[in-house]
Structures are given as C-alpha cells and as structure tokens.
PDB file of N, CA and C in Angstrom:
ATOM      1  N   MET A   1     246.352  60.246 159.171  1.00  0.00           N
ATOM      2  CA  MET A   1     244.915  60.156 159.056  1.00  0.00           C
ATOM      3  C   MET A   1     244.292  60.808 160.301  1.00  0.00           C
ATOM      4  N   PRO A   2     243.300  61.687 160.067  1.00  0.00           N
ATOM      5  CA  PRO A   2     242.668  62.352 161.211  1.00  0.00           C
ATOM      6  C   PRO A   2     241.869  61.361 162.059  1.00  0.00           C
ATOM      7  N   LEU A   3     241.753  61.666 163.324  1.00  0.00           N
ATOM      8  CA  LEU A   3     241.013  60.779 164.221  1.00  0.00           C
ATOM      9  C   LEU A   3     239.504  60.829 163.974  1.00  0.00           C
ATOM     10  N   ARG A   4     239.023  61.959 163.588  1.00  0.00           N
ATOM     11  CA  ARG A   4     237.594  62.017 163.259  1.00  0.00           C
ATOM     12  C   ARG A   4     237.437  62.543 161.841  1.00  0.00           C
ATOM     13  N   PRO A   5     236.412  62.083 161.152  1.00  0.00           N
ATOM     14  CA  PRO A   5     236.238  62.529 159.766  1.00  0.00           C
ATOM     15  C   PRO A   5     235.893  64.008 159.712  1.00  0.00           C
ATOM     16  N   ILE A   6     236.318  64.651 158.699  1.00  0.00           N
ATOM     17  CA  ILE A   6     236.033  66.072 158.505  1.00  0.00           C
ATOM     18  C   ILE A   6     234.845  66.182 157.555  1.00  0.00           C
ATOM     19  N   PHE A   7     233.779  66.799 158.043  1.00  0.00           N
ATOM     20  CA  PHE A   7     232.596  66.999 157.207  1.00  0.00           C
ATOM     21  C   PHE A   7     232.589  68.425 156.694  1.00  0.00           C
ATOM     22  N   ARG A   8     231.952  68.577 155.572  1.00  0.00           N
ATOM     23  CA  ARG A   8     231.816  69.918 155.027  1.00  0.00           C
ATOM     24  C   ARG A   8     230.964  70.745 155.984  1.00  0.00           C
ATOM     25  N   GLN A   9     231.384  71.910 156.293  1.00  0.00           N
ATOM     26  CA  GLN A   9     230.639  72.772 157.203  1.00  0.00           C
ATOM     27  C   GLN A   9     229.431  73.367 156.477  1.00  0.00           C
ATOM     28  N   LEU A  10     228.300  73.351 157.145  1.00  0.00           N
ATOM     29  CA  LEU A  10     227.093  73.942 156.579  1.00  0.00           C
ATOM     30  C   LEU A  10     227.098  75.445 156.823  1.00  0.00           C
ATOM     31  N   HIS A  11     226.264  76.109 156.090  1.00  0.00           N
ATOM     32  CA  HIS A  11     226.091  77.542 156.290  1.00  0.00           C
ATOM     33  C   HIS A  11     225.644  77.762 157.733  1.00  0.00           C
ATOM     34  N   PRO A  12     226.160  78.766 158.423  1.00  0.00           N
ATOM     35  CA  PRO A  12     225.805  78.958 159.840  1.00  0.00           C
ATOM     36  C   PRO A  12     224.313  79.198 160.066  1.00  0.00           C
ATOM     37  N   ASN A  13     223.630  79.717 159.063  1.00  0.00           N
ATOM     38  CA  ASN A  13     222.214  80.022 159.208  1.00  0.00           C
ATOM     39  C   ASN A  13     221.355  78.941 158.549  1.00  0.00           C
ATOM     40  N   PHE A  14     221.950  77.782 158.277  1.00  0.00           N
ATOM     41  CA  PHE A  14     221.259  76.757 157.495  1.00  0.00           C
ATOM     42  C   PHE A  14     219.961  76.295 158.156  1.00  0.00           C
ATOM     43  N   ILE A  15     219.991  76.065 159.457  1.00  0.00           N
ATOM     44  CA  ILE A  15     218.805  75.540 160.145  1.00  0.00           C
ATOM     45  C   ILE A  15     217.665  76.545 160.069  1.00  0.00           C
ATOM     46  N   ASN A  16     217.930  77.799 160.332  1.00  0.00           N
ATOM     47  CA  ASN A  16     216.878  78.815 160.280  1.00  0.00           C
ATOM     48  C   ASN A  16     216.338  78.979 158.868  1.00  0.00           C
ATOM     49  N   VAL A  17     217.228  78.981 157.886  1.00  0.00           N
ATOM     50  CA  VAL A  17     216.790  79.130 156.497  1.00  0.00           C
ATOM     51  C   VAL A  17     215.943  77.938 156.101  1.00  0.00           C
ATOM     52  N   ARG A  18     216.406  76.736 156.463  1.00  0.00           N
ATOM     53  CA  ARG A  18     215.669  75.523 156.114  1.00  0.00           C
ATOM     54  C   ARG A  18     214.294  75.524 156.771  1.00  0.00           C
ATOM     55  N   THR A  19     214.226  75.914 158.032  1.00  0.00           N
ATOM     56  CA  THR A  19     212.951  75.945 158.748  1.00  0.00           C
ATOM     57  C   THR A  19     212.009  76.966 158.130  1.00  0.00           C
ATOM     58  N   ALA A  20     212.537  78.135 157.812  1.00  0.00           N
ATOM     59  CA  ALA A  20     211.706  79.170 157.207  1.00  0.00           C
ATOM     60  C   ALA A  20     211.190  78.718 155.851  1.00  0.00           C
ATOM     61  N   TYR A  21     212.045  78.087 155.066  1.00  0.00           N
ATOM     62  CA  TYR A  21     211.644  77.629 153.740  1.00  0.00           C
ATOM     63  C   TYR A  21     210.581  76.539 153.863  1.00  0.00           C
ATOM     64  N   ALA A  22     210.785  75.602 154.783  1.00  0.00           N
ATOM     65  CA  ALA A  22     209.805  74.539 154.993  1.00  0.00           C
ATOM     66  C   ALA A  22     208.477  75.118 155.477  1.00  0.00           C
ATOM     67  N   SER A  23     208.542  76.107 156.348  1.00  0.00           N
ATOM     68  CA  SER A  23     207.318  76.738 156.838  1.00  0.00           C
ATOM     69  C   SER A  23     206.571  77.422 155.711  1.00  0.00           C
ATOM     70  N   GLU A  24     207.324  78.077 154.829  1.00  0.00           N
ATOM     71  CA  GLU A  24     206.697  78.757 153.697  1.00  0.00           C
ATOM     72  C   GLU A  24     206.032  77.752 152.764  1.00  0.00           C
ATOM     73  N   ILE A  25     206.720  76.659 152.481  1.00  0.00           N
ATOM     74  CA  ILE A  25     206.138  75.626 151.619  1.00  0.00           C
ATOM     75  C   ILE A  25     204.886  75.047 152.270  1.00  0.00           C
ATOM     76  N   TRP A  26     204.971  74.752 153.554  1.00  0.00           N
ATOM     77  CA  TRP A  26     203.821  74.194 154.267  1.00  0.00           C
ATOM     78  C   TRP A  26     202.643  75.162 154.244  1.00  0.00           C
ATOM     79  N   ALA A  27     202.920  76.437 154.417  1.00  0.00           N
ATOM     80  CA  ALA A  27     201.855  77.441 154.393  1.00  0.00           C
ATOM     81  C   ALA A  27     201.183  77.480 153.032  1.00  0.00           C
ATOM     82  N   GLN A  28     201.983  77.416 151.971  1.00  0.00           N
ATOM     83  CA  GLN A  28     201.413  77.436 150.629  1.00  0.00           C
ATOM     84  C   GLN A  28     200.582  76.182 150.368  1.00  0.00           C
ATOM     85  N   LEU A  29     201.069  75.041 150.829  1.00  0.00           N
ATOM     86  CA  LEU A  29     200.345  73.791 150.593  1.00  0.00           C
ATOM     87  C   LEU A  29     199.028  73.743 151.355  1.00  0.00           C
ATOM     88  N   THR A  30     199.037  74.234 152.574  1.00  0.00           N
ATOM     89  CA  THR A  30     197.841  74.126 153.415  1.00  0.00           C
ATOM     90  C   THR A  30     196.917  75.328 153.306  1.00  0.00           C
ATOM     91  N   LYS A  31     197.361  76.375 152.642  1.00  0.00           N
ATOM     92  CA  LYS A  31     196.578  77.614 152.586  1.00  0.00           C
ATOM     93  C   LYS A  31     195.190  77.364 152.008  1.00  0.00           C
ATOM     94  N   ASN A  32     195.142  76.776 150.816  1.00  0.00           N
ATOM     95  CA  ASN A  32     193.852  76.541 150.177  1.00  0.00           C
ATOM     96  C   ASN A  32     193.022  75.529 150.950  1.00  0.00           C
ATOM     97  N   LEU A  33     193.675  74.495 151.430  1.00  0.00           N
ATOM     98  CA  LEU A  33     192.956  73.476 152.184  1.00  0.00           C
ATOM     99  C   LEU A  33     192.326  74.064 153.439  1.00  0.00           C
ATOM    100  N   LEU A  34     193.093  74.861 154.164  1.00  0.00           N
ATOM    101  CA  LEU A  34     192.565  75.475 155.379  1.00  0.00           C
ATOM    102  C   LEU A  34     191.465  76.470 155.057  1.00  0.00           C
ATOM    103  N   ALA A  35     191.649  77.213 153.977  1.00  0.00           N
ATOM    104  CA  ALA A  35     190.624  78.187 153.602  1.00  0.00           C
ATOM    105  C   ALA A  35     189.322  77.475 153.285  1.00  0.00           C
ATOM    106  N   LYS A  36     189.424  76.375 152.549  1.00  0.00           N
ATOM    107  CA  LYS A  36     188.214  75.635 152.190  1.00  0.00           C
ATOM    108  C   LYS A  36     187.563  75.025 153.421  1.00  0.00           C
ATOM    109  N   SER A  37     188.364  74.414 154.276  1.00  0.00           N
ATOM    110  CA  SER A  37     187.785  73.753 155.447  1.00  0.00           C
ATOM    111  C   SER A  37     187.216  74.776 156.426  1.00  0.00           C
ATOM    112  N   SER A  38     187.895  75.911 156.590  1.00  0.00           N
ATOM    113  CA  SER A  38     187.372  76.918 157.518  1.00  0.00           C
ATOM    114  C   SER A  38     186.097  77.535 156.967  1.00  0.00           C
ATOM    115  N   THR A  39     186.028  77.720 155.646  1.00  0.00           N
ATOM    116  CA  THR A  39     184.801  78.238 155.040  1.00  0.00           C
ATOM    117  C   THR A  39     183.665  77.253 155.249  1.00  0.00           C
ATOM    118  N   LYS A  40     183.974  75.969 155.066  1.00  0.00           N
ATOM    119  CA  LYS A  40     182.950  74.946 155.264  1.00  0.00           C
ATOM    120  C   LYS A  40     182.473  74.942 156.713  1.00  0.00           C
ATOM    121  N   ARG A  41     183.423  74.989 157.655  1.00  0.00           N
ATOM    122  CA  ARG A  41     183.046  75.004 159.070  1.00  0.00           C
ATOM    123  C   ARG A  41     182.242  76.254 159.403  1.00  0.00           C
ATOM    124  N   PHE A  42     182.625  77.388 158.812  1.00  0.00           N
ATOM    125  CA  PHE A  42     181.903  78.635 159.061  1.00  0.00           C
ATOM    126  C   PHE A  42     180.473  78.532 158.543  1.00  0.00           C
ATOM    127  N   ARG A  43     180.332  77.968 157.329  1.00  0.00           N
ATOM    128  CA  ARG A  43     178.985  77.789 156.775  1.00  0.00           C
ATOM    129  C   ARG A  43     178.145  76.880 157.665  1.00  0.00           C
ATOM    130  N   GLU A  44     178.751  75.776 158.125  1.00  0.00           N
ATOM    131  CA  GLU A  44     178.028  74.865 159.012  1.00  0.00           C
ATOM    132  C   GLU A  44     177.625  75.572 160.299  1.00  0.00           C
ATOM    133  N   TYR A  45     178.522  76.392 160.818  1.00  0.00           N
ATOM    134  CA  TYR A  45     178.238  77.130 162.049  1.00  0.00           C
ATOM    135  C   TYR A  45     177.064  78.086 161.839  1.00  0.00           C
ATOM    136  N   ILE A  46     177.111  78.812 160.713  1.00  0.00           N
ATOM    137  CA  ILE A  46     176.041  79.773 160.428  1.00  0.00           C
ATOM    138  C   ILE A  46     174.706  79.067 160.252  1.00  0.00           C
ATOM    139  N   THR A  47     174.701  77.967 159.483  1.00  0.00           N
ATOM    140  CA  THR A  47     173.433  77.271 159.266  1.00  0.00           C
ATOM    141  C   THR A  47     172.905  76.687 160.570  1.00  0.00           C
ATOM    142  N   GLU A  48     173.799  76.167 161.409  1.00  0.00           N
ATOM    143  CA  GLU A  48     173.353  75.616 162.692  1.00  0.00           C
ATOM    144  C   GLU A  48     172.815  76.727 163.587  1.00  0.00           C
ATOM    145  N   LYS A  49     173.498  77.876 163.590  1.00  0.00           N
ATOM    146  CA  LYS A  49     173.004  79.012 164.379  1.00  0.00           C
ATOM    147  C   LYS A  49     171.641  79.452 163.859  1.00  0.00           C
ATOM    148  N   GLY A  50     171.493  79.447 162.524  1.00  0.00           N
ATOM    149  CA  GLY A  50     170.209  79.819 161.934  1.00  0.00           C
ATOM    150  C   GLY A  50     169.109  78.869 162.358  1.00  0.00           C
ATOM    151  N   ARG A  51     169.422  77.572 162.346  1.00  0.00           N
ATOM    152  CA  ARG A  51     168.430  76.583 162.780  1.00  0.00           C
ATOM    153  C   ARG A  51     168.060  76.792 164.238  1.00  0.00           C
ATOM    154  N   MET A  52     169.086  77.046 165.055  1.00  0.00           N
ATOM    155  CA  MET A  52     168.820  77.262 166.477  1.00  0.00           C
ATOM    156  C   MET A  52     167.975  78.512 166.680  1.00  0.00           C
ATOM    157  N   ALA A  53     168.274  79.564 165.923  1.00  0.00           N
ATOM    158  CA  ALA A  53     167.508  80.804 166.047  1.00  0.00           C
ATOM    159  C   ALA A  53     166.070  80.578 165.615  1.00  0.00           C
ATOM    160  N   CYS A  54     165.889  79.825 164.524  1.00  0.00           N
ATOM    161  CA  CYS A  54     164.531  79.543 164.057  1.00  0.00           C
ATOM    162  C   CYS A  54     163.768  78.731 165.095  1.00  0.00           C
ATOM    163  N   ARG A  55     164.445  77.741 165.691  1.00  0.00           N
ATOM    164  CA  ARG A  55     163.789  76.943 166.727  1.00  0.00           C
ATOM    165  C   ARG A  55     163.424  77.819 167.915  1.00  0.00           C
ATOM    166  N   TYR A  56     164.342  78.712 168.286  1.00  0.00           N
ATOM    167  CA  TYR A  56     164.086  79.590 169.427  1.00  0.00           C
ATOM    168  C   TYR A  56     162.926  80.533 169.127  1.00  0.00           C
ATOM    169  N   LEU A  57     162.965  81.147 167.943  1.00  0.00           N
ATOM    170  CA  LEU A  57     161.889  82.072 167.586  1.00  0.00           C
ATOM    171  C   LEU A  57     160.565  81.346 167.485  1.00  0.00           C
ATOM    172  N   GLY A  58     160.599  80.139 166.924  1.00  0.00           N
ATOM    173  CA  GLY A  58     159.374  79.353 166.821  1.00  0.00           C
ATOM    174  C   GLY A  58     158.823  79.007 168.186  1.00  0.00           C
ATOM    175  N   SER A  59     159.695  78.622 169.094  1.00  0.00           N
ATOM    176  CA  SER A  59     159.224  78.256 170.435  1.00  0.00           C
ATOM    177  C   SER A  59     158.708  79.482 171.177  1.00  0.00           C
ATOM    178  N   THR A  60     159.375  80.623 171.035  1.00  0.00           N
ATOM    179  CA  THR A  60     158.886  81.829 171.713  1.00  0.00           C
ATOM    180  C   THR A  60     157.588  82.305 171.086  1.00  0.00           C
ATOM    181  N   LEU A  61     157.468  82.141 169.771  1.00  0.00           N
ATOM    182  CA  LEU A  61     156.220  82.526 169.108  1.00  0.00           C
ATOM    183  C   LEU A  61     155.082  81.640 169.602  1.00  0.00           C
ATOM    184  N   ARG A  62     155.335  80.331 169.679  1.00  0.00           N
ATOM    185  CA  ARG A  62     154.301  79.423 170.193  1.00  0.00           C
ATOM    186  C   ARG A  62     153.962  79.762 171.640  1.00  0.00           C
ATOM    187  N   ALA A  63     154.966  80.090 172.418  1.00  0.00           N
ATOM    188  CA  ALA A  63     154.718  80.442 173.822  1.00  0.00           C
ATOM    189  C   ALA A  63     153.858  81.700 173.909  1.00  0.00           C
ATOM    190  N   ARG A  64     154.159  82.694 173.084  1.00  0.00           N
ATOM    191  CA  ARG A  64     153.352  83.924 173.071  1.00  0.00           C
ATOM    192  C   ARG A  64     151.924  83.637 172.631  1.00  0.00           C
ATOM    193  N   GLN A  65     151.790  82.800 171.602  1.00  0.00           N
ATOM    194  CA  GLN A  65     150.447  82.466 171.127  1.00  0.00           C
ATOM    195  C   GLN A  65     149.658  81.754 172.218  1.00  0.00           C
ATOM    196  N   ASN A  66     150.308  80.810 172.896  1.00  0.00           N
ATOM    197  CA  ASN A  66     149.628  80.105 173.988  1.00  0.00           C
ATOM    198  C   ASN A  66     149.258  81.063 175.113  1.00  0.00           C
ATOM    199  N   GLU A  67     150.160  81.985 175.425  1.00  0.00           N
ATOM    200  CA  GLU A  67     149.892  82.963 176.479  1.00  0.00           C
ATOM    201  C   GLU A  67     148.709  83.852 176.103  1.00  0.00           C
ATOM    202  N   ASN A  68     148.699  84.323 174.864  1.00  0.00           N
ATOM    203  CA  ASN A  68     147.583  85.161 174.410  1.00  0.00           C
ATOM    204  C   ASN A  68     146.276  84.375 174.420  1.00  0.00           C
ATOM    205  N   ARG A  69     146.339  83.112 174.017  1.00  0.00           N
ATOM    206  CA  ARG A  69     145.143  82.269 174.007  1.00  0.00           C
ATOM    207  C   ARG A  69     144.618  82.099 175.429  1.00  0.00           C
ATOM    208  N   MET A  70     145.522  81.892 176.377  1.00  0.00           N
ATOM    209  CA  MET A  70     145.102  81.745 177.771  1.00  0.00           C
ATOM    210  C   MET A  70     144.482  83.038 178.292  1.00  0.00           C
ATOM    211  N   ARG A  71     145.078  84.171 177.949  1.00  0.00           N
ATOM    212  CA  ARG A  71     144.509  85.458 178.381  1.00  0.00           C
ATOM    213  C   ARG A  71     143.104  85.656 177.825  1.00  0.00           C
ATOM    214  N   ARG A  72     142.937  85.326 176.532  1.00  0.00           N
ATOM    215  CA  ARG A  72     141.604  85.461 175.928  1.00  0.00           C
ATOM    216  C   ARG A  72     140.605  84.551 176.627  1.00  0.00           C
ATOM    217  N   ASN A  73     141.030  83.318 176.913  1.00  0.00           N
ATOM    218  CA  ASN A  73     140.130  82.383 177.593  1.00  0.00           C
ATOM    219  C   ASN A  73     139.753  82.889 178.975  1.00  0.00           C
ATOM    220  N   ILE A  74     140.733  83.435 179.697  1.00  0.00           N
ATOM    221  CA  ILE A  74     140.444  83.967 181.032  1.00  0.00           C
ATOM    222  C   ILE A  74     139.478  85.138 180.934  1.00  0.00           C
ATOM    223  N   LYS A  75     139.713  86.032 179.967  1.00  0.00           N
ATOM    224  CA  LYS A  75     138.806  87.173 179.788  1.00  0.00           C
ATOM    225  C   LYS A  75     137.415  86.692 179.425  1.00  0.00           C
ATOM    226  N   ASN A  76     137.352  85.727 178.506  1.00  0.00           N
ATOM    227  CA  ASN A  76     136.041  85.224 178.091  1.00  0.00           C
ATOM    228  C   ASN A  76     135.296  84.599 179.264  1.00  0.00           C
ATOM    229  N   VAL A  77     135.991  83.806 180.055  1.00  0.00           N
ATOM    230  CA  VAL A  77     135.350  83.179 181.214  1.00  0.00           C
ATOM    231  C   VAL A  77     134.912  84.251 182.199  1.00  0.00           C
ATOM    232  N   TYR A  78     135.751  85.244 182.441  1.00  0.00           N
ATOM    233  CA  TYR A  78     135.438  86.306 183.391  1.00  0.00           C
ATOM    234  C   TYR A  78     134.223  87.105 182.928  1.00  0.00           C
ATOM    235  N   PHE A  79     134.247  87.536 181.663  1.00  0.00           N
ATOM    236  CA  PHE A  79     133.148  88.363 181.171  1.00  0.00           C
ATOM    237  C   PHE A  79     131.872  87.548 181.002  1.00  0.00           C
ATOM    238  N   ARG A  80     131.979  86.316 180.612  1.00  0.00           N
ATOM    239  CA  ARG A  80     130.779  85.480 180.498  1.00  0.00           C
ATOM    240  C   ARG A  80     130.148  85.289 181.873  1.00  0.00           C
ATOM    241  N   GLY A  81     130.993  85.090 182.873  1.00  0.00           N
ATOM    242  CA  GLY A  81     130.485  84.904 184.232  1.00  0.00           C
ATOM    243  C   GLY A  81     129.755  86.140 184.716  1.00  0.00           C
ATOM    244  N   GLU A  82     130.263  87.338 184.401  1.00  0.00           N
ATOM    245  CA  GLU A  82     129.595  88.572 184.816  1.00  0.00           C
ATOM    246  C   GLU A  82     128.289  88.746 184.074  1.00  0.00           C
ATOM    247  N   LYS A  83     128.288  88.435 182.794  1.00  0.00           N
ATOM    248  CA  LYS A  83     127.069  88.604 182.009  1.00  0.00           C
ATOM    249  C   LYS A  83     125.997  87.633 182.482  1.00  0.00           C
ATOM    250  N   LYS A  84     126.413  86.405 182.831  1.00  0.00           N
ATOM    251  CA  LYS A  84     125.439  85.431 183.309  1.00  0.00           C
ATOM    252  C   LYS A  84     124.828  85.885 184.628  1.00  0.00           C
ATOM    253  N   ASN A  85     125.620  86.520 185.455  1.00  0.00           N
ATOM    254  CA  ASN A  85     125.126  86.976 186.752  1.00  0.00           C
ATOM    255  C   ASN A  85     124.401  88.310 186.653  1.00  0.00           C
ATOM    256  N   GLY A  86     124.373  88.899 185.463  1.00  0.00           N
ATOM    257  CA  GLY A  86     123.655  90.140 185.273  1.00  0.00           C
ATOM    258  C   GLY A  86     124.451  91.374 185.644  1.00  0.00           C
ATOM    259  N   ARG A  87     125.700  91.247 185.950  1.00  0.00           N
ATOM    260  CA  ARG A  87     126.513  92.409 186.281  1.00  0.00           C
ATOM    261  C   ARG A  87     127.141  92.977 185.029  1.00  0.00           C
ATOM    262  N   ARG A  88     127.484  94.237 185.116  1.00  0.00           N
ATOM    263  CA  ARG A  88     128.175  94.871 183.991  1.00  0.00           C
ATOM    264  C   ARG A  88     129.663  94.614 184.131  1.00  0.00           C
ATOM    265  N   SER A  89     130.354  94.620 182.995  1.00  0.00           N
ATOM    266  CA  SER A  89     131.799  94.415 183.044  1.00  0.00           C
ATOM    267  C   SER A  89     132.474  95.666 183.581  1.00  0.00           C
ATOM    268  N   ALA A  90     133.658  95.531 184.091  1.00  0.00           N
ATOM    269  CA  ALA A  90     134.379  96.640 184.707  1.00  0.00           C
ATOM    270  C   ALA A  90     134.677  97.734 183.705  1.00  0.00           C
ATOM    271  N   GLY A  91     134.838  97.412 182.434  1.00  0.00           N
ATOM    272  CA  GLY A  91     135.178  98.416 181.428  1.00  0.00           C
ATOM    273  C   GLY A  91     134.003  99.268 180.998  1.00  0.00           C
ATOM    274  N   ASN A  92     132.771  98.840 181.239  1.00  0.00           N
ATOM    275  CA  ASN A  92     131.597  99.604 180.764  1.00  0.00           C
ATOM    276  C   ASN A  92     131.033 100.491 181.815  1.00  0.00           C
TER     277      ASN A  92
END
C-alpha cells in the first residue's frame, strides 16, 4: 500500500483554463448589468451637469441684468443731475 494516496493528475493548464473560462462567464453575466448601470450613471451625470449649467447661466444672466440695471441707474442719476443744474451732458 502506498504511503500517500495517488490522485488523478489534472491537466497542466487546468488552472489557467478554469480562470479564463470563469472570467468569460463572469464577463457575460455582468456585461448587460454594467452596461445598464453605466448608462444610468452617465444619464444622471449629464442631467446633473445640465442642471448645474442652467444654474450657472441663470446666475450669470441675473448678474448681468443687475449690472446693466446699476449702470442705467448711474447714468440716469448722472444725467438727471446735470440737467437739474442746467449743464449739458458730455455726449451733446
């Protein structure tokens, strides 16, 4: 009787083949799931970027409007003051 049991020898490339096969199966199983989740994340990213861009554009638009309003008010005060004092405006 042998001192140690004799096991059937596996194919020398068994581990690599098994790993490659498992990787292929895993890729097939997760392919659709990953595609769906990445598409969802991409859509969320785009919509969030769109919201941020809209907020930014809205805030810059409001800032420009406020700036223009202030310029008009300054011009109006300046020209009204000259007219009240009887002076002509610089442009005329």
